[in-house]
Tab-separated table of C-alpha atoms in Angstrom:
chain	number	residue	atom	x	y	z
V	1	UNK	CA	-62.824	81.627	-69.994
V	2	UNK	CA	-64.901	79.162	-71.710
V	3	UNK	CA	-68.218	78.308	-70.095
V	4	UNK	CA	-68.943	74.343	-70.003
V	5	UNK	CA	-72.415	73.102	-68.082
V	6	UNK	CA	-74.434	70.012	-68.389
V	7	UNK	CA	-76.975	70.891	-66.966
V	8	UNK	CA	-79.266	72.841	-70.016
V	9	UNK	CA	-81.225	75.177	-68.218
V	10	UNK	CA	-78.108	76.494	-66.541
V	11	UNK	CA	-76.695	76.918	-69.425
V	12	UNK	CA	-79.013	79.139	-70.299
V	13	UNK	CA	-80.005	81.056	-67.559
V	14	UNK	CA	-76.207	81.825	-67.953
V	15	UNK	CA	-76.968	82.997	-71.302
V	16	UNK	CA	-79.401	85.347	-70.160
V	17	UNK	CA	-77.554	86.325	-67.523
V	18	UNK	CA	-74.636	87.655	-69.762
V	19	UNK	CA	-76.900	89.183	-72.484
V	20	UNK	CA	-78.500	91.392	-68.848
V	21	UNK	CA	-74.791	91.675	-67.588
V	22	UNK	CA	-74.256	93.644	-71.355
V	23	UNK	CA	-72.959	90.623	-73.375
V	24	UNK	CA	-74.595	91.012	-76.426
V	25	UNK	CA	-74.420	87.314	-77.829
V	26	UNK	CA	-73.287	85.109	-75.198
V	27	UNK	CA	-71.821	81.887	-75.892
V	28	UNK	CA	-71.562	78.176	-73.429
V	29	UNK	CA	-70.843	74.786	-74.516
V	30	UNK	CA	-71.921	71.631	-73.654
V	31	UNK	CA	-69.165	69.727	-71.204
V	32	UNK	CA	-69.552	66.370	-72.821
V	33	UNK	CA	-66.303	64.817	-70.084
V	34	UNK	CA	-68.775	65.922	-67.014
V	35	UNK	CA	-71.787	63.857	-68.442
V	36	UNK	CA	-72.462	60.991	-65.850
V	37	UNK	CA	-74.222	59.091	-68.288
V	38	UNK	CA	-75.672	59.132	-72.052
V	39	UNK	CA	-79.202	59.145	-70.479
V	40	UNK	CA	-78.010	62.770	-68.686
V	41	UNK	CA	-76.150	63.965	-71.894
V	42	UNK	CA	-79.209	62.672	-74.339
V	43	UNK	CA	-81.604	64.833	-72.060
V	44	UNK	CA	-79.237	67.837	-72.060
V	45	UNK	CA	-79.434	67.786	-75.788
V	46	UNK	CA	-83.171	67.491	-76.168
V	47	UNK	CA	-83.214	70.559	-74.013
V	48	UNK	CA	-81.134	72.774	-75.993
V	49	UNK	CA	-82.498	70.983	-79.574
V	50	UNK	CA	-85.924	72.661	-77.913
V	51	UNK	CA	-84.708	76.163	-77.192
V	52	UNK	CA	-83.222	76.536	-80.563
V	53	UNK	CA	-87.142	75.409	-82.034
V	54	UNK	CA	-88.041	78.181	-80.570
V	55	UNK	CA	-86.084	80.396	-81.816
V	56	UNK	CA	-83.565	81.118	-78.564
V	57	UNK	CA	-80.707	80.371	-79.349
V	58	UNK	CA	-78.401	78.257	-82.053
V	59	UNK	CA	-76.272	76.002	-82.436
V	60	UNK	CA	-72.408	75.297	-83.926
V	61	UNK	CA	-71.974	72.042	-84.566
V	62	UNK	CA	-68.909	69.722	-85.407
V	63	UNK	CA	-67.659	68.167	-88.513
V	64	UNK	CA	-66.923	65.038	-89.406
V	65	UNK	CA	-67.163	62.076	-86.623
V	66	UNK	CA	-67.909	64.944	-84.589
V	67	UNK	CA	-70.904	66.420	-87.163
V	68	UNK	CA	-73.632	64.903	-84.763
V	69	UNK	CA	-72.113	66.831	-81.647
V	70	UNK	CA	-72.577	70.807	-80.273
V	71	UNK	CA	-69.698	73.016	-79.833
V	72	UNK	CA	-71.339	76.107	-78.352
V	73	UNK	CA	-75.036	77.021	-78.015
V	74	UNK	CA	-75.342	81.183	-78.590
V	75	UNK	CA	-77.742	83.480	-77.633
V	76	UNK	CA	-80.276	83.918	-80.775
V	77	UNK	CA	-83.130	86.123	-79.252
V	78	UNK	CA	-83.547	87.003	-75.691
V	79	UNK	CA	-87.872	87.240	-75.819
V	80	UNK	CA	-88.403	83.527	-76.760
V	81	UNK	CA	-85.722	82.074	-74.338
V	82	UNK	CA	-87.344	83.925	-71.469
V	83	UNK	CA	-90.492	82.864	-72.544
V	84	UNK	CA	-89.001	79.416	-73.024
V	85	UNK	CA	-87.304	79.187	-69.656
V	86	UNK	CA	-90.632	80.943	-67.608
V	87	UNK	CA	-87.932	84.311	-66.691
V	88	UNK	CA	-89.361	87.181	-66.512
V	89	UNK	CA	-86.564	89.686	-67.563
V	90	UNK	CA	-84.003	91.632	-65.026
V	91	UNK	CA	-85.065	95.114	-66.879
V	92	UNK	CA	-89.150	94.453	-66.329
V	93	UNK	CA	-87.752	93.482	-62.518
V	94	UNK	CA	-85.612	96.459	-62.263
V	95	UNK	CA	-88.259	98.899	-63.842
V	96	UNK	CA	-90.962	97.533	-61.612
V	97	UNK	CA	-88.434	97.793	-58.475
V	98	UNK	CA	-87.028	101.233	-59.307
V	99	UNK	CA	-90.831	102.168	-59.418
V	100	UNK	CA	-91.417	101.175	-56.105
V	101	UNK	CA	-87.837	102.181	-54.465
V	102	UNK	CA	-88.876	105.923	-54.716
V	103	UNK	CA	-92.914	105.780	-54.689
V	104	UNK	CA	-94.626	108.175	-52.234
V	105	UNK	CA	-91.059	109.251	-51.427
V	106	UNK	CA	-90.756	113.253	-51.534
V	107	UNK	CA	-86.853	113.272	-52.375
V	108	UNK	CA	-84.172	115.525	-52.877
V	109	UNK	CA	-82.602	115.524	-56.303
V	110	UNK	CA	-79.363	114.216	-55.007
V	111	UNK	CA	-80.973	111.023	-53.961
V	112	UNK	CA	-83.713	110.898	-56.907
V	113	UNK	CA	-80.413	110.875	-59.081
V	114	UNK	CA	-79.043	107.979	-56.819
V	115	UNK	CA	-82.312	105.784	-57.186
V	116	UNK	CA	-82.259	106.363	-61.005
V	117	UNK	CA	-77.971	105.370	-60.733
V	118	UNK	CA	-79.779	102.616	-58.918
V	119	UNK	CA	-82.347	101.528	-61.321
V	120	UNK	CA	-80.086	101.466	-63.900
V	121	UNK	CA	-77.335	99.133	-61.801
V	122	UNK	CA	-80.755	96.714	-61.728
V	123	UNK	CA	-81.152	96.505	-65.081
V	124	UNK	CA	-78.106	95.208	-66.211
V	125	UNK	CA	-78.402	92.987	-63.586
V	126	UNK	CA	-75.691	94.720	-61.101
V	127	UNK	CA	-76.069	95.003	-57.770
V	128	UNK	CA	-75.275	98.789	-55.422
V	129	UNK	CA	-73.210	97.488	-52.774
V	130	UNK	CA	-74.519	94.528	-52.895
V	131	UNK	CA	-78.534	95.443	-53.085
V	132	UNK	CA	-80.556	93.587	-55.907
V	133	UNK	CA	-83.698	94.478	-56.791
V	134	UNK	CA	-84.505	91.966	-54.510
V	135	UNK	CA	-83.576	94.020	-51.714
V	136	UNK	CA	-86.277	97.027	-52.821
V	137	UNK	CA	-87.944	97.350	-49.604
V	138	UNK	CA	-84.584	97.522	-47.300
V	139	UNK	CA	-83.782	100.033	-49.877
V	140	UNK	CA	-85.997	101.852	-49.864
V	141	UNK	CA	-86.184	102.585	-46.118
V	142	UNK	CA	-82.884	103.792	-46.386
V	143	UNK	CA	-84.185	106.482	-48.606
V	144	UNK	CA	-86.506	107.492	-46.550
V	145	UNK	CA	-84.219	107.636	-43.591
V	146	UNK	CA	-81.283	109.680	-45.750
V	147	UNK	CA	-84.353	112.104	-46.602
V	148	UNK	CA	-85.389	112.493	-43.048
V	149	UNK	CA	-81.752	113.101	-42.301
V	150	UNK	CA	-81.647	115.212	-44.939
V	151	UNK	CA	-84.801	117.453	-43.156
V	152	UNK	CA	-83.190	117.543	-40.545
V	153	UNK	CA	-85.589	115.124	-38.519
V	154	UNK	CA	-82.789	112.962	-37.000
V	155	UNK	CA	-82.104	116.007	-34.331
V	156	UNK	CA	-82.468	115.702	-30.840
V	157	UNK	CA	-83.882	111.504	-31.658
V	158	UNK	CA	-82.186	108.614	-30.415
V	159	UNK	CA	-81.545	106.114	-33.477
V	160	UNK	CA	-84.078	103.575	-33.282
V	161	UNK	CA	-87.045	106.325	-31.775
V	162	UNK	CA	-85.482	107.857	-35.527
V	163	UNK	CA	-86.170	104.605	-37.378
V	164	UNK	CA	-89.481	103.881	-35.941
V	165	UNK	CA	-91.129	107.541	-36.168
V	166	UNK	CA	-89.393	107.597	-40.328
V	167	UNK	CA	-90.358	104.274	-41.508
V	168	UNK	CA	-92.382	102.420	-38.409
V	169	UNK	CA	-89.509	99.738	-37.326
V	170	UNK	CA	-86.677	100.761	-34.415
V	171	UNK	CA	-84.251	98.417	-35.912
V	172	UNK	CA	-85.079	99.181	-39.664
V	173	UNK	CA	-81.846	102.122	-39.784
V	174	UNK	CA	-79.280	99.326	-37.883
V	175	UNK	CA	-79.789	97.059	-40.670
V	176	UNK	CA	-79.074	99.616	-43.626
V	177	UNK	CA	-77.125	102.436	-41.764
V	178	UNK	CA	-74.209	101.525	-44.371
V	179	UNK	CA	-76.783	102.161	-47.337
V	180	UNK	CA	-77.871	105.369	-45.818
V	181	UNK	CA	-74.210	106.637	-45.304
V	182	UNK	CA	-73.241	106.015	-49.160
V	183	UNK	CA	-77.097	107.607	-49.921
V	184	UNK	CA	-75.334	111.134	-48.053
V	185	UNK	CA	-71.898	110.497	-49.096
V	186	UNK	CA	-72.179	112.471	-51.849
V	187	UNK	CA	-74.563	115.347	-50.206
V	188	UNK	CA	-72.833	115.947	-46.840
V	189	UNK	CA	-69.636	116.055	-45.493
V	190	UNK	CA	-68.999	112.714	-43.518
V	191	UNK	CA	-65.700	111.542	-42.353
V	192	UNK	CA	-64.617	108.846	-45.368
V	193	UNK	CA	-62.715	106.264	-43.124
V	194	UNK	CA	-65.280	105.946	-40.297
V	195	UNK	CA	-67.783	103.082	-39.981
V	196	UNK	CA	-71.463	103.608	-40.919
V	197	UNK	CA	-72.820	104.613	-37.192
V	198	UNK	CA	-69.658	106.780	-36.686
V	199	UNK	CA	-70.377	108.918	-39.552
V	200	UNK	CA	-73.820	109.420	-38.261
V	201	UNK	CA	-72.788	110.535	-35.044
V	202	UNK	CA	-71.057	113.426	-36.482
V	203	UNK	CA	-74.013	114.482	-38.070
V	204	UNK	CA	-76.260	114.364	-34.861
V	205	UNK	CA	-77.984	111.186	-35.125
V	206	UNK	CA	-76.724	108.117	-32.364
V	207	UNK	CA	-78.363	106.178	-29.924
V	208	UNK	CA	-77.362	108.765	-27.168
V	209	UNK	CA	-74.551	111.219	-26.544
V	210	UNK	CA	-71.752	109.994	-24.877
V	211	UNK	CA	-70.679	112.446	-21.734
V	212	UNK	CA	-68.529	115.465	-22.772
V	213	UNK	CA	-65.564	114.949	-20.153
V	214	UNK	CA	-63.501	117.881	-19.328
V	215	UNK	CA	-60.758	118.635	-16.921
V	216	UNK	CA	-59.487	122.146	-15.536
V	217	UNK	CA	-60.458	124.277	-12.545
V	218	UNK	CA	-64.329	124.313	-13.267
V	219	UNK	CA	-67.034	124.265	-11.626
V	220	UNK	CA	-70.979	123.629	-12.617
V	221	UNK	CA	-73.596	126.450	-12.364
V	222	UNK	CA	-73.364	127.629	-8.782
V	223	UNK	CA	-71.942	124.302	-7.373
V	224	UNK	CA	-68.178	124.878	-6.189
V	225	UNK	CA	-66.116	121.970	-6.687
V	226	UNK	CA	-62.680	123.278	-5.964
V	227	UNK	CA	-63.211	121.056	-2.371
V	228	UNK	CA	-63.548	117.710	-4.800
V	229	UNK	CA	-60.657	118.775	-7.158
V	230	UNK	CA	-61.689	115.731	-9.989
V	231	UNK	CA	-59.631	114.541	-12.344
V	232	UNK	CA	-62.409	115.196	-14.847
V	233	UNK	CA	-66.049	115.750	-15.136
V	234	UNK	CA	-68.315	113.883	-17.038
V	235	UNK	CA	-71.535	116.125	-18.186
V	236	UNK	CA	-74.060	115.633	-20.987
V	237	UNK	CA	-72.711	117.681	-23.913
V	238	UNK	CA	-75.927	119.739	-23.829
V	239	UNK	CA	-75.034	120.901	-20.296
V	240	UNK	CA	-72.113	122.368	-21.877
V	241	UNK	CA	-73.131	125.868	-20.736
V	242	UNK	CA	-73.259	124.856	-16.598
V	243	UNK	CA	-69.786	125.124	-16.727
V	244	UNK	CA	-67.939	127.573	-15.175
V	245	UNK	CA	-64.385	128.661	-15.005
V	246	UNK	CA	-62.985	129.363	-11.536
V	247	UNK	CA	-60.406	131.248	-13.376
V	248	UNK	CA	-59.782	131.824	-17.300
V	249	UNK	CA	-58.158	128.936	-18.579
V	250	UNK	CA	-54.476	128.690	-20.353
V	251	UNK	CA	-55.360	126.814	-22.954
V	252	UNK	CA	-58.610	124.961	-24.403
V	253	UNK	CA	-57.289	121.317	-25.961
V	254	UNK	CA	-59.842	119.045	-27.569
V	255	UNK	CA	-58.350	115.298	-27.513
V	256	UNK	CA	-59.452	112.223	-29.920
V	257	UNK	CA	-57.665	109.641	-28.226
V	258	UNK	CA	-59.179	108.202	-24.522
V	259	UNK	CA	-55.793	107.607	-23.398
V	260	UNK	CA	-53.807	110.262	-24.145
V	261	UNK	CA	-56.611	112.782	-23.256
V	262	UNK	CA	-55.749	110.999	-19.522
V	263	UNK	CA	-52.352	111.105	-19.739
V	264	UNK	CA	-51.882	114.577	-20.680
V	265	UNK	CA	-54.628	115.476	-17.648
V	266	UNK	CA	-51.888	113.395	-15.430
V	267	UNK	CA	-48.761	113.854	-17.113
V	268	UNK	CA	-48.122	117.209	-18.952
V	269	UNK	CA	-50.884	119.607	-17.092
V	270	UNK	CA	-51.778	118.341	-13.116
V	271	UNK	CA	-52.484	121.861	-11.970
V	272	UNK	CA	-54.796	122.356	-14.704
V	273	UNK	CA	-53.841	125.365	-16.177
V	274	UNK	CA	-55.840	124.747	-19.273
V	275	UNK	CA	-59.177	123.219	-19.798
V	276	UNK	CA	-58.490	119.331	-22.107
V	277	UNK	CA	-61.768	117.726	-23.576
V	278	UNK	CA	-61.783	114.298	-24.711
V	279	UNK	CA	-64.412	114.155	-27.873
V	280	UNK	CA	-64.295	110.433	-27.853
V	281	UNK	CA	-63.068	110.060	-31.987
V	282	UNK	CA	-64.812	111.488	-34.685
V	283	UNK	CA	-66.947	113.995	-32.498
V	284	UNK	CA	-70.788	113.431	-32.307
V	285	UNK	CA	-73.214	116.777	-33.566
V	286	UNK	CA	-73.352	117.233	-29.360
V	287	UNK	CA	-69.962	117.108	-28.253
V	288	UNK	CA	-69.625	119.657	-31.315
V	289	UNK	CA	-72.057	121.722	-29.843
V	290	UNK	CA	-70.182	121.541	-26.333
V	291	UNK	CA	-66.908	122.488	-27.912
V	292	UNK	CA	-68.692	125.472	-29.543
V	293	UNK	CA	-70.383	126.632	-26.400
V	294	UNK	CA	-67.373	126.302	-24.004
V	295	UNK	CA	-64.911	128.456	-26.937
V	296	UNK	CA	-67.963	131.280	-26.320
V	297	UNK	CA	-66.711	131.222	-22.706
V	298	UNK	CA	-62.884	132.111	-23.100
V	299	UNK	CA	-61.689	135.212	-24.205
V	300	UNK	CA	-60.660	135.341	-27.659
V	301	UNK	CA	-57.052	135.444	-26.536
V	302	UNK	CA	-57.197	132.076	-25.068
V	303	UNK	CA	-55.470	130.139	-27.977
V	304	UNK	CA	-57.643	126.721	-28.470
V	305	UNK	CA	-55.282	123.434	-29.845
V	306	UNK	CA	-56.894	119.871	-31.221
V	307	UNK	CA	-54.950	117.046	-30.996
V	308	UNK	CA	-55.371	113.634	-33.031
V	309	UNK	CA	-53.974	111.081	-35.029
V	310	UNK	CA	-51.474	112.564	-37.384
V	311	UNK	CA	-53.624	111.018	-40.263
V	312	UNK	CA	-56.448	111.596	-42.567
V	313	UNK	CA	-59.322	111.133	-40.484
V	314	UNK	CA	-56.706	113.172	-37.672
V	315	UNK	CA	-57.144	115.664	-40.139
V	316	UNK	CA	-61.154	115.943	-40.718
V	317	UNK	CA	-61.774	115.635	-36.903
V	318	UNK	CA	-59.714	119.162	-36.479
V	319	UNK	CA	-61.075	120.716	-39.468
V	320	UNK	CA	-64.528	119.598	-38.121
V	321	UNK	CA	-63.806	120.541	-34.722
V	322	UNK	CA	-62.579	123.855	-36.119
V	323	UNK	CA	-65.713	124.343	-38.311
V	324	UNK	CA	-67.704	124.202	-35.210
V	325	UNK	CA	-65.788	126.221	-32.776
V	326	UNK	CA	-66.001	128.968	-34.991
V	327	UNK	CA	-62.730	130.316	-34.303
V	328	UNK	CA	-59.130	129.440	-35.225
V	329	UNK	CA	-57.681	126.299	-33.807
V	330	UNK	CA	-53.922	125.192	-34.010
V	331	UNK	CA	-53.053	121.673	-34.420
V	332	UNK	CA	-51.184	120.062	-31.515
V	333	UNK	CA	-48.272	117.579	-31.243
V	334	UNK	CA	-49.970	117.169	-35.002
V	335	UNK	CA	-47.080	118.136	-37.509
V	336	UNK	CA	-45.235	117.674	-40.840
V	337	UNK	CA	-41.904	117.696	-38.521
V	338	UNK	CA	-43.327	114.931	-35.963
V	339	UNK	CA	-44.724	112.790	-38.688
V	340	UNK	CA	-41.244	112.874	-41.381
V	341	UNK	CA	-39.129	112.102	-37.919
V	342	UNK	CA	-41.540	109.801	-35.556
V	343	UNK	CA	-44.214	108.018	-38.636
V	344	UNK	CA	-44.462	105.180	-41.347
V	345	UNK	CA	-45.797	105.298	-44.602
V	346	UNK	CA	-49.356	103.405	-44.109
V	347	UNK	CA	-49.923	100.157	-46.572
V	348	UNK	CA	-52.770	102.200	-47.541
V	349	UNK	CA	-53.362	105.650	-48.706
V	350	UNK	CA	-56.722	107.719	-47.445
V	351	UNK	CA	-57.440	111.070	-48.579
V	352	UNK	CA	-57.079	113.846	-45.874
V	353	UNK	CA	-60.211	116.225	-45.146
V	354	UNK	CA	-60.877	118.994	-47.523
V	355	UNK	CA	-60.426	122.790	-46.085
V	356	UNK	CA	-59.688	126.561	-46.832
V	357	UNK	CA	-55.487	127.753	-47.125
V	358	UNK	CA	-56.642	129.367	-43.837
V	359	UNK	CA	-57.320	126.167	-41.618
V	360	UNK	CA	-55.110	125.089	-38.861
V	361	UNK	CA	-54.430	122.177	-40.540
V	362	UNK	CA	-54.116	122.617	-44.267
V	363	UNK	CA	-50.712	122.568	-43.818
V	364	UNK	CA	-50.189	119.030	-42.839
V	365	UNK	CA	-53.675	118.019	-45.438
V	366	UNK	CA	-51.950	119.240	-47.930
V	367	UNK	CA	-48.385	117.131	-46.816
V	368	UNK	CA	-50.547	113.892	-46.393
V	369	UNK	CA	-52.212	114.544	-49.489
V	370	UNK	CA	-48.977	113.868	-51.331
V	371	UNK	CA	-46.870	110.253	-52.156
V	372	UNK	CA	-44.807	109.164	-49.267
V	373	UNK	CA	-46.372	111.124	-46.446
V	374	UNK	CA	-46.432	109.003	-43.212
V	375	UNK	CA	-48.732	109.158	-40.463
V	376	UNK	CA	-48.834	108.813	-36.441
V	377	UNK	CA	-51.193	107.295	-33.486
V	378	UNK	CA	-51.175	110.038	-31.435
V	379	UNK	CA	-50.881	107.323	-28.056
V	380	UNK	CA	-46.786	107.008	-29.650
V	381	UNK	CA	-45.738	110.362	-28.440
V	382	UNK	CA	-45.367	111.556	-24.927
V	383	UNK	CA	-47.809	114.461	-23.680
V	384	UNK	CA	-46.851	118.018	-23.322
V	385	UNK	CA	-48.553	121.363	-22.788
V	386	UNK	CA	-49.680	123.180	-25.727
V	387	UNK	CA	-47.193	126.087	-26.545
V	388	UNK	CA	-49.285	129.378	-27.785
V	389	UNK	CA	-46.312	131.297	-29.285
V	390	UNK	CA	-44.284	128.201	-30.861
V	391	UNK	CA	-45.191	125.198	-33.134
V	392	UNK	CA	-46.591	122.135	-32.568
């Protein structure tokens, strides 16, 4: 694409911009048809001529009657042009910013590699996910916060307190949470389709843990709730050890979607034969730990199920709960057969969870990784009781 200008400084800066972007000898053209008057055109030509005089650019001129016109301007030498324009080279700015980015921060080697790659981007006058070298202080906070997470300094601390303790600003994490998740994405297993705040919840960083909702024939500590019989209870996840089963549940079932949770409790299991728990989408670390605590309360013969959407996020949630519980769990209403029968091919394909062959969700994950796989939101299905002996 031919670049044409009526402002000399714009043309000269454009040459340097493209040079910093990797073009060896960029060219730009005067836009003679766009000059508003002769005075403006003369000023443009004088300024370009001065840049030529200092050895910064070379000029190609026309022929015949147009021999006095400049056909194009080519970058001859970058250093004289930087000096002529009073502009600091991007490489120098990037070098200074790169040094400031990690100064006095003891980084995990994987974060250090990311910092080096970002500095290289800046040297080529490119941003990193919208962060330019001028944003170094903001991105420095992101590195400090990511490092603190790798050191587990975020555990049992709310969102803003963690941010204040690490970088001295309680709202800093909210401003750079996307960058923090990108930095950690290649190190920790985070849900690929989640928003940054949802992804951070899964590793234990949230404002405050949402309540764990559980339905079943349950009491709390020594309190007998049989006379109250609420549809379900909500308790802080870290108090899951207070739950007592009045009798062994026929099954444990965790459910991703709130509407499906309510429907299952009211329609599929009104007699509370099993224990049903709402995990709230991507399960927070506190919720994951609560599920493990509850699973340890029941016999190893008690079947454990999970019900999510039939899509890549659903497989990620399933496998996360599977690892958290530490016991085999089975998919409920999550099968290739249901997907083929009731699902639709999504407009955009996403990667399913990476899971071992012996995972309860491995078959569905392999299906979703293939071409033409169909997905289905769990709200499309009517709730039914889990069948410990049959297919989902």
